[in-house]
Short mmCIF file of C-alpha atoms in Angstrom, two decimals:
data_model
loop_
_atom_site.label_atom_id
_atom_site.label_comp_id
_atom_site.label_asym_id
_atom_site.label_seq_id
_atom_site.Cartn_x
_atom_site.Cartn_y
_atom_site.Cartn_z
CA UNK A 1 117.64 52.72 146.14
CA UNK A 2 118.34 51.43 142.58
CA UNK A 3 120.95 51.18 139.65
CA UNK A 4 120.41 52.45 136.77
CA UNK A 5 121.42 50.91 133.28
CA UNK A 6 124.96 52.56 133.24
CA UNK A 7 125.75 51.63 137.11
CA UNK A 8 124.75 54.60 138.65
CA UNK A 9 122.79 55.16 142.14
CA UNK A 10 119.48 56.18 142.17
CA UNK A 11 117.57 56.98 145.60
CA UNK A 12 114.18 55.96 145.42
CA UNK A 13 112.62 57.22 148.27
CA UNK A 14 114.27 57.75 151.70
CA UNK A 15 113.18 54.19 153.42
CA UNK A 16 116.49 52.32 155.07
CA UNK A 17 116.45 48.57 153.93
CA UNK A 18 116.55 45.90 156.26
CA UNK A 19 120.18 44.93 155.48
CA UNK A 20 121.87 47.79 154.58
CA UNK A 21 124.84 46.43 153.95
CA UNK A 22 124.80 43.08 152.22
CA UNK A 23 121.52 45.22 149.86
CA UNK A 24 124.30 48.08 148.98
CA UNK A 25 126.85 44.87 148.29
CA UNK A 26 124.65 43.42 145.88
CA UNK A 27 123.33 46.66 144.26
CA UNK A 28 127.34 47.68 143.64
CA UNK A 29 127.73 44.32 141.74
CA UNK A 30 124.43 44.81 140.02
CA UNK A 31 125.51 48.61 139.41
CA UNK A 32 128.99 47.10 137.75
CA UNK A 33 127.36 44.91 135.82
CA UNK A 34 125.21 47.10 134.04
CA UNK A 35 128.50 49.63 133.33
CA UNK A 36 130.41 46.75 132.03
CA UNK A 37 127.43 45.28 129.83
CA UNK A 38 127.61 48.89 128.18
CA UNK A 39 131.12 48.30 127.40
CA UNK A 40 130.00 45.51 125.25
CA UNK A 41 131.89 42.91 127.25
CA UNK A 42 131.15 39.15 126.77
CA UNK A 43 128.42 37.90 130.01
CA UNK A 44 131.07 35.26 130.93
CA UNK A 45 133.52 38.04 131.53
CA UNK A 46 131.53 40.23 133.38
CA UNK A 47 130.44 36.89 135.73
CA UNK A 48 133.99 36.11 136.27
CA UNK A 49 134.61 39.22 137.45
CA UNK A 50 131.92 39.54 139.62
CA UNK A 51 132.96 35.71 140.87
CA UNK A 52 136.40 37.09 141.90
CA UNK A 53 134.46 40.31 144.11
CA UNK A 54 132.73 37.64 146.41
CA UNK A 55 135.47 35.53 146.53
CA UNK A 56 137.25 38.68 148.19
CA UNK A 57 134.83 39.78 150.17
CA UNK A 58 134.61 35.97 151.62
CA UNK A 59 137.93 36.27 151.86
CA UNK A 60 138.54 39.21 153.50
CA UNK A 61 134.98 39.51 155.81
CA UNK A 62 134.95 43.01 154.83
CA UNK A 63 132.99 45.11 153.05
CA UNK A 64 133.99 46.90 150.00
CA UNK A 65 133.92 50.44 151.46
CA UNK A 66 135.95 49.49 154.38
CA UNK A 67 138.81 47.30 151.81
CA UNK A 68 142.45 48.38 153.06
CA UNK A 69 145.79 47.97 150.61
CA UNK A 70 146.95 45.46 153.80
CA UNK A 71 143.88 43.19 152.86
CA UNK A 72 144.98 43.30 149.21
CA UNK A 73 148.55 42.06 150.06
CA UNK A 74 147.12 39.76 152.34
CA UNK A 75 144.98 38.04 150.40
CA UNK A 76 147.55 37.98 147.22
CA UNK A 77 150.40 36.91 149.08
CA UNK A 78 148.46 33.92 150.69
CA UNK A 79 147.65 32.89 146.23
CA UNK A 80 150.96 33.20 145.37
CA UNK A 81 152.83 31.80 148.31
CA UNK A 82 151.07 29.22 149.33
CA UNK A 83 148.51 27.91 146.38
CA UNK A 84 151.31 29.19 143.93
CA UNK A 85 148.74 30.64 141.90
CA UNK A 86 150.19 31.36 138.61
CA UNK A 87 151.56 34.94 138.00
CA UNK A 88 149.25 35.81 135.03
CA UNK A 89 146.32 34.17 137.27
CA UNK A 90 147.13 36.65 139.97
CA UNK A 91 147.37 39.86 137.53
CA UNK A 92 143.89 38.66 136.01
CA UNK A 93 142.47 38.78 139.55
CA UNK A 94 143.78 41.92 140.68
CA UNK A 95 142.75 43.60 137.55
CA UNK A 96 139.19 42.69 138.15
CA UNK A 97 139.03 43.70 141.73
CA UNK A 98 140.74 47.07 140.68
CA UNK A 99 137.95 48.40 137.93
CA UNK A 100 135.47 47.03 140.57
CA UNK A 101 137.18 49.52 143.06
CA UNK A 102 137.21 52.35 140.60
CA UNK A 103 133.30 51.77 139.72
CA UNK A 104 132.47 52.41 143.64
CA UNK A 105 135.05 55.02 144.29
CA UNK A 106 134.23 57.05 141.00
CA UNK A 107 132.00 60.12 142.43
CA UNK A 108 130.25 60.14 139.01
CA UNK A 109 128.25 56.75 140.13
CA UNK A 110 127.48 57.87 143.27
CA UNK A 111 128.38 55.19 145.58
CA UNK A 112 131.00 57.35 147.66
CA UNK A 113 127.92 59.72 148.51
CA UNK A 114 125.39 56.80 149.50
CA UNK A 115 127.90 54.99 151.88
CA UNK A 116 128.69 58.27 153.77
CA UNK A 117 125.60 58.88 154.32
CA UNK A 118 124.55 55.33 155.35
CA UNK A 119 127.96 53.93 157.03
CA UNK A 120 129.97 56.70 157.64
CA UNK A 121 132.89 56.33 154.86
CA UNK A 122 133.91 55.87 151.35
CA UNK A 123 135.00 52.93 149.24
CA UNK A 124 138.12 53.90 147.72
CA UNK A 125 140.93 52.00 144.80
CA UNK A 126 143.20 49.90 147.02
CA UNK A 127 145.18 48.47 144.21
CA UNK A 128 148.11 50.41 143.43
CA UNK A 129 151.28 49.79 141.04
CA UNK A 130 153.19 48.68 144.40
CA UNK A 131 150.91 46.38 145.80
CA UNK A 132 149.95 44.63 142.42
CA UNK A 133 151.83 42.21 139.82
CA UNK A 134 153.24 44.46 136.90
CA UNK A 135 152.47 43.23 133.01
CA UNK A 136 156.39 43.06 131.72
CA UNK A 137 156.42 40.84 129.04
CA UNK A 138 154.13 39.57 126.62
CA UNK A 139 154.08 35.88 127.28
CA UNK A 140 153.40 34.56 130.61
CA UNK A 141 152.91 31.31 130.42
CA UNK A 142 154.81 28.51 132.69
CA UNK A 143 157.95 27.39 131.12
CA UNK A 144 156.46 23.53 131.36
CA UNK A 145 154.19 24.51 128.65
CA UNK A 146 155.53 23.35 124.88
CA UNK A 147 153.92 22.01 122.02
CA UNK A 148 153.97 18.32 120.87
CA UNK A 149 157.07 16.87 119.07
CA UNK A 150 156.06 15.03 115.86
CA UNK A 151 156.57 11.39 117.55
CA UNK A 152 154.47 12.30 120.76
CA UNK A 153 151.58 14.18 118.44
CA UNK A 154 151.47 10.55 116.28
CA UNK A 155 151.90 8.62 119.37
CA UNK A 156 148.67 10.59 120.37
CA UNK A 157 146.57 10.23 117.65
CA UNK A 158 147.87 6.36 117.53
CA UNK A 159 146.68 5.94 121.22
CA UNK A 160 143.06 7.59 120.33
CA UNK A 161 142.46 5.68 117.57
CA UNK A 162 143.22 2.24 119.19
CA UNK A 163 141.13 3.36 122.25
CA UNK A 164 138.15 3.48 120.32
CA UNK A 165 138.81 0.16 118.39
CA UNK A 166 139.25 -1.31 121.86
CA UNK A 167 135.53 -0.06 123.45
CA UNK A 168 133.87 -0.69 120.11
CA UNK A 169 135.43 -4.70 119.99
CA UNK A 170 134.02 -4.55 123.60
CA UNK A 171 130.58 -3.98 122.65
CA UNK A 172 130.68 -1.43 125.54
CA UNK A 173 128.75 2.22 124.97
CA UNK A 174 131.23 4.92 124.75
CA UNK A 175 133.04 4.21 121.38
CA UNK A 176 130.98 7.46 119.58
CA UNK A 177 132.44 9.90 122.13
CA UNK A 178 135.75 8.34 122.21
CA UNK A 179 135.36 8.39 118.17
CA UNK A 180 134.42 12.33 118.28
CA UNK A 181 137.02 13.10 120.75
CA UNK A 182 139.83 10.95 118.68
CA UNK A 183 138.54 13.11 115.99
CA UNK A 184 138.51 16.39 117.91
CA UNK A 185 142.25 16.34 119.26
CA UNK A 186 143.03 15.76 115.27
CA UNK A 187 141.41 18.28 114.18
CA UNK A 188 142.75 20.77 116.51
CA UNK A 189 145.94 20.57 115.51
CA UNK A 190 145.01 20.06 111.82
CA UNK A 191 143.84 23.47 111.91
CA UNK A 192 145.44 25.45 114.92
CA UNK A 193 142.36 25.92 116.65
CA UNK A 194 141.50 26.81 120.38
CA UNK A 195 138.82 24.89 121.63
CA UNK A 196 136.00 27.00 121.38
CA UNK A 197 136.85 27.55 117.37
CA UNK A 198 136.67 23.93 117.13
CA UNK A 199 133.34 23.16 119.39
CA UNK A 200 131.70 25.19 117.24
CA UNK A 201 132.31 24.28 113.74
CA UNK A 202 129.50 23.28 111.95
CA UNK A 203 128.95 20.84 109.09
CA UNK A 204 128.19 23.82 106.66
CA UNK A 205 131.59 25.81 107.78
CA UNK A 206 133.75 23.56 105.23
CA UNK A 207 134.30 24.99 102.08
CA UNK A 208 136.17 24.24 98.85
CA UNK A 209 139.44 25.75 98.37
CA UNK A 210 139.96 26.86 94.65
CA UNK A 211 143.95 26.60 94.42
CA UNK A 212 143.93 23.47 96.38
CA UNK A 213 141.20 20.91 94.64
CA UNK A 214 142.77 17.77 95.83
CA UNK A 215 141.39 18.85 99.57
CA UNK A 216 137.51 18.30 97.89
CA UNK A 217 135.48 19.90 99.90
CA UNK A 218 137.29 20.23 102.43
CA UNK A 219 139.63 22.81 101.23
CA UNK A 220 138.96 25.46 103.95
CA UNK A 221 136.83 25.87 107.11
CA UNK A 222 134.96 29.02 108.34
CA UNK A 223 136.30 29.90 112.11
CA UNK A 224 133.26 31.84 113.36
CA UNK A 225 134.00 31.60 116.76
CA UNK A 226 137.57 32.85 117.03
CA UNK A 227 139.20 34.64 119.97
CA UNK A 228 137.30 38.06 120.67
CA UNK A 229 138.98 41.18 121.41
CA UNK A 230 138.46 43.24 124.21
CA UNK A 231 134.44 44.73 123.84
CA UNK A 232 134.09 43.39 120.75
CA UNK A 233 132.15 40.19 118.89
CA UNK A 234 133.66 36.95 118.45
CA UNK A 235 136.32 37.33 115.22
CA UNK A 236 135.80 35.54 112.31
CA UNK A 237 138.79 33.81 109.76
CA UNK A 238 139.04 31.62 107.42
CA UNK A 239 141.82 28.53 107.64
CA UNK A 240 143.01 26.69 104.65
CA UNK A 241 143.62 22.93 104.72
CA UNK A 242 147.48 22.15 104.93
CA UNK A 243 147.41 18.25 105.75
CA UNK A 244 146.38 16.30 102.84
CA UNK A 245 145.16 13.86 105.84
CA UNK A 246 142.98 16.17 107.04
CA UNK A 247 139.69 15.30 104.30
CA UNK A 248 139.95 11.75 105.01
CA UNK A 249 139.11 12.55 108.57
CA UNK A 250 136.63 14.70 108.61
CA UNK A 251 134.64 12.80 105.77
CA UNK A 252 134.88 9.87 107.93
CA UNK A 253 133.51 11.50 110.91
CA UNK A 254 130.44 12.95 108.68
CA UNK A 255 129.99 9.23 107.12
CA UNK A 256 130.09 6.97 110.25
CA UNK A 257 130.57 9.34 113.71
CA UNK A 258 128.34 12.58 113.25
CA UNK A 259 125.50 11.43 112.07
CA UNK A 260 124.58 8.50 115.03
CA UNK A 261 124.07 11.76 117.08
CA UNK A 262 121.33 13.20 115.19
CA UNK A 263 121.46 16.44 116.42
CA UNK A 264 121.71 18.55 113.19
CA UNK A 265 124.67 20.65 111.93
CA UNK A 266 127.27 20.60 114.72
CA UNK A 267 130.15 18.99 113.95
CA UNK A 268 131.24 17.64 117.58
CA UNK A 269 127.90 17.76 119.22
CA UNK A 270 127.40 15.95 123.03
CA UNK A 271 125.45 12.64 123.89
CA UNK A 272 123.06 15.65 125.39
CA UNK A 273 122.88 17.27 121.83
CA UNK A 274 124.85 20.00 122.95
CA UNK A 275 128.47 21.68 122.73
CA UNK A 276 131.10 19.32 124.14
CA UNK A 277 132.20 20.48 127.47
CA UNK A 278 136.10 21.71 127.41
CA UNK A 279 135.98 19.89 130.51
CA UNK A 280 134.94 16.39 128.77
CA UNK A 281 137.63 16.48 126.18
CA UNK A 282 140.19 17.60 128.40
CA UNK A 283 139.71 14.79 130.88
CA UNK A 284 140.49 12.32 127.77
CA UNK A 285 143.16 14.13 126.54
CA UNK A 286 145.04 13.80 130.14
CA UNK A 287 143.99 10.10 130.34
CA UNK A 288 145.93 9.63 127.40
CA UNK A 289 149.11 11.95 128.40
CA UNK A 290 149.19 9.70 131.37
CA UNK A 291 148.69 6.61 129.84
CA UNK A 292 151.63 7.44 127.09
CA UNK A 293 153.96 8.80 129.45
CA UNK A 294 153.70 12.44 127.84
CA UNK A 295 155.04 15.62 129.68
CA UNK A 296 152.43 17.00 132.25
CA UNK A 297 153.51 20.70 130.36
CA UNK A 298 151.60 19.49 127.31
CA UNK A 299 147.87 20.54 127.39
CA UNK A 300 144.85 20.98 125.01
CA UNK A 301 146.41 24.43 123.56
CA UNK A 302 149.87 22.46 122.82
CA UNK A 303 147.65 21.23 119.90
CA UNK A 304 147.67 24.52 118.51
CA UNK A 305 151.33 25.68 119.72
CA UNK A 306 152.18 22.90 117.88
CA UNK A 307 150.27 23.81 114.83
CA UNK A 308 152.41 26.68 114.62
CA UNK A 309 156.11 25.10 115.05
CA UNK A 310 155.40 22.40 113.14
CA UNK A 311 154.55 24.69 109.87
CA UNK A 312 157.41 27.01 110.52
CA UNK A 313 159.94 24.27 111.40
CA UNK A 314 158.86 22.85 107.92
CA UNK A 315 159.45 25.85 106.31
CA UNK A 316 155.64 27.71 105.86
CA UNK A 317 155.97 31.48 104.98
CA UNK A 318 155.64 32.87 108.41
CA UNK A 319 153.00 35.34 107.33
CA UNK A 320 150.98 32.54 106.28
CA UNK A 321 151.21 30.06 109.67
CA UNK A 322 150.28 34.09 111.30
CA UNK A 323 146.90 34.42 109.19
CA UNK A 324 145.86 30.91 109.55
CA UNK A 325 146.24 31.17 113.51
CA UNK A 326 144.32 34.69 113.74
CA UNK A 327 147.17 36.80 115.00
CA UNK A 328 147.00 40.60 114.58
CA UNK A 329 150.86 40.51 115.32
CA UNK A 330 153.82 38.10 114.14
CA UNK A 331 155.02 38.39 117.69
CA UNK A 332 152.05 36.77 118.97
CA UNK A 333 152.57 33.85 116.31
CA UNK A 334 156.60 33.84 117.30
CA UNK A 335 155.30 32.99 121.00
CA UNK A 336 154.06 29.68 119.93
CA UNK A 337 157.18 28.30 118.29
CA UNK A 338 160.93 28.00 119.22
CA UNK A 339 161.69 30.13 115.75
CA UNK A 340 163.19 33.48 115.75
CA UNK A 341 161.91 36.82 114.15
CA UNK A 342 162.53 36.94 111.09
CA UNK A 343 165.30 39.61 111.14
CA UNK A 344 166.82 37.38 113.02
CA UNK A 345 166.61 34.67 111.08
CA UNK A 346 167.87 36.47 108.29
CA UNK A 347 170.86 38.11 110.15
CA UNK A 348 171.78 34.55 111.30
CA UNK A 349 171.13 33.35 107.28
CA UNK A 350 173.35 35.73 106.14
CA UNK A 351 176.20 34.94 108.28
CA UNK A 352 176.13 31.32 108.05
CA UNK A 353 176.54 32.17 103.98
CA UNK A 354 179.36 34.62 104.15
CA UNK A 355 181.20 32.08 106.13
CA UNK A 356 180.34 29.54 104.18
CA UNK A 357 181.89 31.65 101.29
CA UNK A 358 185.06 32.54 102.92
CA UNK A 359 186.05 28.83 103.50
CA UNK A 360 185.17 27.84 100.16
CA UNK A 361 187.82 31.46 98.90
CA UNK A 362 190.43 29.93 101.31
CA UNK A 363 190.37 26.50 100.42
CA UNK A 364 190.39 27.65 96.74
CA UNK A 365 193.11 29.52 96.99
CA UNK A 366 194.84 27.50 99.20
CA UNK A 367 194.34 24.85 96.04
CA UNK A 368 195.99 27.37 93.41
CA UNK A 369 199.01 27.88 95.58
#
């Protein structure tokens, strides 16, 4: 027995393998893999996926065909009572285990046929709308998350730089990657960007900006790397310089940081020569948190929620903070701030005037009388 490259069964032959059931386990997986890769979906996705099958099945020491809506509940309940998994977490998981259960139980693959024949029974979808968490509102997110006030975002930056001052006086190895990741955190903010925009930027992804010379040429970077929609390649944007701090930094990196690495046109490359780690940076990032006191709610991504606020707060077009942060939507861009729509806005504008108005009529002609 085999898969062919869409997922489907094919019998080759009518020898019985040794292990009948862990080899029809593995050739299901195998089978979904294939059916997902010609959906065009990323191979970390699909892996992921496949991650959160075996952790079931470890979980639950049965095998797919034999998976009961009891197990399901079981299983979830123990996440989100006791590990207090978070609820988005939990709808991620039970999404993947659901199109793995309707990939064996679709007839047209031909797994429902092969384990009646070998074992006697079906797989079937266990994962109902009453047994799994319901997608109700568009952010998700814990409440603790928030982005960085303008005190705690200098405070920050304050704290990186004088960390690498300190293990450069010391003569210690370890001021370069401090130096890169000092740089890193600024430049995430600077331009909004999630981490894996900003781990790949290259040297050659700066670019002058026309309308805004006094930014050299540094005017504009080239986000290849951007957030991928479902099936599709990474999306591409362009983000325009905003901070008129921003050249100074990344010139300095390019004159005194980037090039001790030698390791061609990355911008933040590893002592390894390749991508920093999310995990590296991250670990810094909460050093400092803890060190300063922060809130444990802030996080790598607060960088970029605070992007967002801080624009609109200062009074950025809100169509503009949306195209520099990638969002098809403005309602994806109004999750990241504290600011209202703007109809809202607007509504709340126009009131605040018209009262404004009517005390100014009454104390006029409260004046004339």
């Amino acid at each position: 027995m085999g898969v062919d490259g869409s997922g489907r069964v094919i019998l080759v032959g009518a020898v019985t393998p040794l292990h009948p059931e862990e080899q029809t386990v593995e050739d299901m997986l195998t089978g979904w893999r294939n059916q997902q890769l010609c959906r065009n979906l990323q191979l970390h996705t699909i892996e992921q996926r496949q991650q959160m099958v075996r952790r079931f099945l470890d979980y639950t020491n049965e095998l797919p065909w034999r998976w009961t809506p009891g197990l399901v509940e079981e299983f979830f309940g123990d996440l989100r009572s006791i590990r207090r998994v978070a609820h988005s977490t939990i709808r991620s998981y039970q999404t993947s285990l659901k199109l793995f259960c309707s990939y064996i139980s679709n007839p047209d693959y031909g797994w429902d046929r092969l384990c009646e024949q070998r074992f006697g029974t079906h797989p079937a979808q266990v994962f109902f709308e009453w047994n799994t968490a319901a997608h109700v509102q568009a952010n998700e997110s814990r409440p603790s998350k928030r982005a960085f006030t303008k005190t705690e975002l200098q405070s920050l930056f304050d704290h990186a730089d004088t960390q690498v001052e300190l293990v450069a006086a010391s003569r210690r190895k370890g001021w370069l990657p401090a130096y890169r990741d000092a740089v890193m955190l600024k430049l995430a903010y600077s331009y909004g960007l999630r981490f894996n925009e900003l781990r790949h930027i290259q040297t050659i992804d700066f670019a002058r900006n026309p309308q805004a010379r006094e930014f050299g040429r540094f005017g504009v970077v080239h986000v290849r790397y951007g957030k991928a929609q479902r099936g599709s390649p990474t999306k591409r944007r362009s983000v325009l310089t905003v901070f008129d701090w921003t050249p100074d930094i990344v010139s300095d990196w390019l004159a005194h940081g980037q090039p001790y690495f030698d390791t061609g046109l990355d911008l933040f490359p590893s002592e390894r020569g390749t991508l920093v780690a999310e995990s590296t940076l991250l670990r810094r990032f909460r050093r400092y948190c803890t060190e300063l006191g922060l809130s444990p709610g802030l996080d790598l991504h607060s960088l970029r929620r605070s992007y967002a606020t801080h624009l609109i707060e200062d009074g950025w077009d809100p169509l503009f903070v949306q195209h520099q942060m990638g969002h098809e939507h403005a309602s994806t861009t109004s999750l990241y701030t504290c600011v209202s729509s703007d109809y809202r806005t607007r509504t709340l504008r126009r009131v605040l005037d018209s009262t404004v108005a009517d005390a100014l009529d009454l104390a006029e002609d409260g004046e004339i009388s």
